[in-house]
Each structure stands twice: as C-alpha cells, then as structure tokens.
Coordinates of C-alpha atoms in Angstrom, one line a residue:
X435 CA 105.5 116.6 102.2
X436 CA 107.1 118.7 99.2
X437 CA 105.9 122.0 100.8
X438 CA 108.1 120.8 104.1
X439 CA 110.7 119.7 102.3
X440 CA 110.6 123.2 100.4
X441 CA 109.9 125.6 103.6
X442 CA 112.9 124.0 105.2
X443 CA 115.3 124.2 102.2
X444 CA 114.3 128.3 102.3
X445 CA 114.9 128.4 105.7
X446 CA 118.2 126.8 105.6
X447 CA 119.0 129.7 102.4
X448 CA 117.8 132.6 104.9
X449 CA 119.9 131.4 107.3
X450 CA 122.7 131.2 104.9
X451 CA 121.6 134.7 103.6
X452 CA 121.6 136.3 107.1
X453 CA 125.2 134.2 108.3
X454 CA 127.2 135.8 105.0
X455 CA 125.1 139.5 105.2
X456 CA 126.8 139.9 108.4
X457 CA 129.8 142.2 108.7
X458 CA 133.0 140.0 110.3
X459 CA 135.7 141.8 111.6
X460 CA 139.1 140.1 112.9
X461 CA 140.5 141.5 116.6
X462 CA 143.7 140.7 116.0
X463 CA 146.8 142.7 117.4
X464 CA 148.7 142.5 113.7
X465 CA 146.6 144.4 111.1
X466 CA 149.0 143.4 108.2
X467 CA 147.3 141.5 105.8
X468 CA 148.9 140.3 102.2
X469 CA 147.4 141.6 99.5
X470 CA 147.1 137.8 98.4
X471 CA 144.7 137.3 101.7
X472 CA 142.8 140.3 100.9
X473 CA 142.3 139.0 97.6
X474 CA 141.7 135.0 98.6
X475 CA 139.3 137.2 100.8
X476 CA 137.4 139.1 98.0
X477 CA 137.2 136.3 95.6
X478 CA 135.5 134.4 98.1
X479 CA 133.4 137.2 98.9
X480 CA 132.3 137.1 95.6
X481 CA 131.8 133.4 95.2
X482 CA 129.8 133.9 98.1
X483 CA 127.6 136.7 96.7
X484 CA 127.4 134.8 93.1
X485 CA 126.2 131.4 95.6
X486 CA 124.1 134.3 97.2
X487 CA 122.2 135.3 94.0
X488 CA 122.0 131.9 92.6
X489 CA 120.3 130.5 95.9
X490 CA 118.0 134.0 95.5
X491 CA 117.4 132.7 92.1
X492 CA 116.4 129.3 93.0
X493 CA 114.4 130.6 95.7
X494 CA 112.4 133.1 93.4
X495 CA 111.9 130.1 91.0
X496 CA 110.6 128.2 93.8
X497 CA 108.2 131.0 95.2
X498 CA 107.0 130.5 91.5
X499 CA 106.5 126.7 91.5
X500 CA 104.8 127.2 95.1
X501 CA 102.2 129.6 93.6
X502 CA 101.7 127.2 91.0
X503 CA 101.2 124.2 92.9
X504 CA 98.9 125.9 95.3
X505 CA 97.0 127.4 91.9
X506 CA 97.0 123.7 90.7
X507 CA 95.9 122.7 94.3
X508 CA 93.0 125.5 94.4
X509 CA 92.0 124.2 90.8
X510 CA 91.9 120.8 91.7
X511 CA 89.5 121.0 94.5
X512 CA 87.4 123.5 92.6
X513 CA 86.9 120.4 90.3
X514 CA 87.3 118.0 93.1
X515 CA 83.6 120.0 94.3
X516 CA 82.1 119.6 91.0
X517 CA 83.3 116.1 90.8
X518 CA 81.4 115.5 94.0
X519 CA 78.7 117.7 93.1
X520 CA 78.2 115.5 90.0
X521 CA 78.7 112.7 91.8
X522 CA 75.8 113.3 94.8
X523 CA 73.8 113.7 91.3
X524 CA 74.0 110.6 90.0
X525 CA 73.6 109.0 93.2
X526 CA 70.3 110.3 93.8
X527 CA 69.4 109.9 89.8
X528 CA 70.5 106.2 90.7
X529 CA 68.3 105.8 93.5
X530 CA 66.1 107.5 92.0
X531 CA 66.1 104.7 88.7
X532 CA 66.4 102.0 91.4
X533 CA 62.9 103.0 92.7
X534 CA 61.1 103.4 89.2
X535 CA 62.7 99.9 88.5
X536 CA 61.3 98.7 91.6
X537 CA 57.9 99.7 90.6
X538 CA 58.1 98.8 87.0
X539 CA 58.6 95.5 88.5
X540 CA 56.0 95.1 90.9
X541 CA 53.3 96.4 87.7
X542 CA 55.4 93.6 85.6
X543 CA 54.1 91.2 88.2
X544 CA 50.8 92.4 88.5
X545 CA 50.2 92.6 84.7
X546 CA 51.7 89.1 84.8
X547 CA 49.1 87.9 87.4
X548 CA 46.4 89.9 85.2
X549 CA 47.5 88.2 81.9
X550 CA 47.6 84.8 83.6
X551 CA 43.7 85.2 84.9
X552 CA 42.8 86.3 81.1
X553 CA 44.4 83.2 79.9
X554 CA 42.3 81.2 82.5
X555 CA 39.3 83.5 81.4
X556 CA 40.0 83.0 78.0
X557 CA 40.3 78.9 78.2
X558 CA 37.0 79.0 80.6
X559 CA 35.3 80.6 77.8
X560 CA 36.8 78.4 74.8
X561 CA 35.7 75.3 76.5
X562 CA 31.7 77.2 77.2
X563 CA 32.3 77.6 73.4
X564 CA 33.2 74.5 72.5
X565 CA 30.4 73.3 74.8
X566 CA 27.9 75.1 73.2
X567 CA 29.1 74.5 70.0
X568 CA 28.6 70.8 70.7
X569 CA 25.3 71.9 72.3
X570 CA 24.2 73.7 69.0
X571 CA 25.6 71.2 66.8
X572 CA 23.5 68.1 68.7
X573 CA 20.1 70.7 68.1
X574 CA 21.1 71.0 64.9
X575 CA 21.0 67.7 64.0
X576 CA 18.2 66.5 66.0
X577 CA 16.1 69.3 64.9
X578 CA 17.6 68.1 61.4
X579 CA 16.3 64.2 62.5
X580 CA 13.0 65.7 63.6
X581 CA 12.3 68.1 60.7
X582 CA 13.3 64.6 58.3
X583 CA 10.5 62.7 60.7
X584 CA 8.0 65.6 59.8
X585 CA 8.8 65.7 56.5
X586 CA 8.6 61.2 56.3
X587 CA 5.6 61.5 58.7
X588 CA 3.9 64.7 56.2
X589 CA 5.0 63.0 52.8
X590 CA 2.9 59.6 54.0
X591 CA 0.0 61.5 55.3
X592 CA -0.4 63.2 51.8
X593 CA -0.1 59.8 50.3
X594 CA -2.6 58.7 53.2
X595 CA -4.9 61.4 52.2
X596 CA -4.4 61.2 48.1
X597 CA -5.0 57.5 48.6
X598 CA -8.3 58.3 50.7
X599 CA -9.3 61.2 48.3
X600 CA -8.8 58.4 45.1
X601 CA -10.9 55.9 47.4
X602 CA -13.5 58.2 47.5
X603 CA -13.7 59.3 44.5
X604 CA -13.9 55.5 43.3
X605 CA -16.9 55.1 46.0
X606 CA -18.3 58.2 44.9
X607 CA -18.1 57.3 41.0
X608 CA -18.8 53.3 42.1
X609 CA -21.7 54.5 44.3
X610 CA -23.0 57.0 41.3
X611 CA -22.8 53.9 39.3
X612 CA -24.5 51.8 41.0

C-alpha cells in the first residue's frame, strides 16, 4: 500500500519536474515587458527551482527509505524461512514425541497388565504357603503327638520289661531257694 502511495507521489514529482523543465515562450505581438514582470518572473523561477531541488531531495530520501524497506523486507523473509524452517522442525520433533508417548504408553499398560498377573501370582503362591505352612505345622504336631505316644508307649514297656526282669529274678532267686 505504502510503495503505491510512494510510486505515485514520484510520479506526480516527475511530472512536475518535466512541466517546469520545459522552455515557455509567450507569442504575443507586444514584446515590452517591465522589468518588475521580468523579475516577478525570475523569482518565481527560482522558487520553482528551490521547490524543484527540495522535491529532488525528498525524492532521493525516499529512494533511500525504499531500499531500506525492501532491505528490511528481504531480511524479513530470510528469517521468515528460518522461522518456518524451525518451525517444520519442531513439528516433526512433535510428532515424533507424540509417537514415542504413544508407545511409552501402550508398554505402561502392558507392564501394568504384567505387574497385575505377578500380584495374582504372588497371592496364589502366599496362600500355597500359607497352606503348606498349615500343612507342615499339623505334621508337626501330630508327628509331635505320635513321637509323645512312642515315647508313653516305650517308657511303659521298659517299666513292663524291668517289672518282668525283677519278677524273674524273684522266681529265679525264689525258685533257687526253694
């Protein structure tokens, strides 16, 4: 919009330029002229040329601020391509995340599923413990109540068998008596 606005305000100064550049002449029949017209005349020829080399000045300074925008312009899309550059990059480094997520997710809920068989695997196995704990526990003591019987059962066959051995050893000493 500004470089419009600015190539038809240069236009409209050429114009200008070319319109006072050109030699005017009069065709009259009288060729007396005051000197007070001939100087009107040259004072506005030079307000003309000092309006001339102004307007040249503004339109060198705005040749200037033309190669500057377009410098700033070339600039700016020369970072503008980077930007995009950089951008394109982190898409495909987002994507790229989003797919490692995915899977880090999918092992999450297979390492869930795992951990959730070895806690049934674990609490099968407590309870065959516990089981054979009790199991153990039950031999224990019965083997405990027979070993008691065997010991009751041994202690009053030694008294059986002292008693026996004293009987006959009185028979023996009653029968050597006699």
């Amino acid at each position: 919009m500004k470089s419009k606005n600015l190539s038809w305000r240069v236009l409209v100064l050429l114009f200008l330029l070319l319109f006072v550049s050109l030699p005017f002449g009069s065709c009259s029949g009288t060729s007396e002229q005051t000197r007070e017209q001939v100087t009107l005349s040259m004072s506005d020829f030079k307000t003309l040329r000092e309006n001339s080399r102004r307007q040249q000045e503004l339109l060198t300074q705005l040749s200037k601020e033309l190669q500057t925008a377009r410098e700033q312009l070339q600039t700016s899309r020369g970072e503008l391509t980077i930007v995009k550059a950089s951008l394109t990059k982190s898409q495909s480094q987002t994507m790229e995340l989003e797919r490692e997520l995915a899977e880090q997710k999918q092992l999450s809920q297979k390492l869930q599923a795992q951990l959730t068989e070895l806690q049934d695997l674990q609490m099968n196995a407590r309870s065959s413990l516990e089981a054979a704990n009790q199991s153990l526990k039950s031999m224990t003591d019965e083997i405990k109540a027979e070993r008691a019987q065997r010991d009751k059962t041994e202690k009053g066959l030694r008294q059986q068998k002292t008693l026996w051995q004293v009987l006959a050893i009185g028979l023996g000493i009653w029968a050597a008596a006699k």
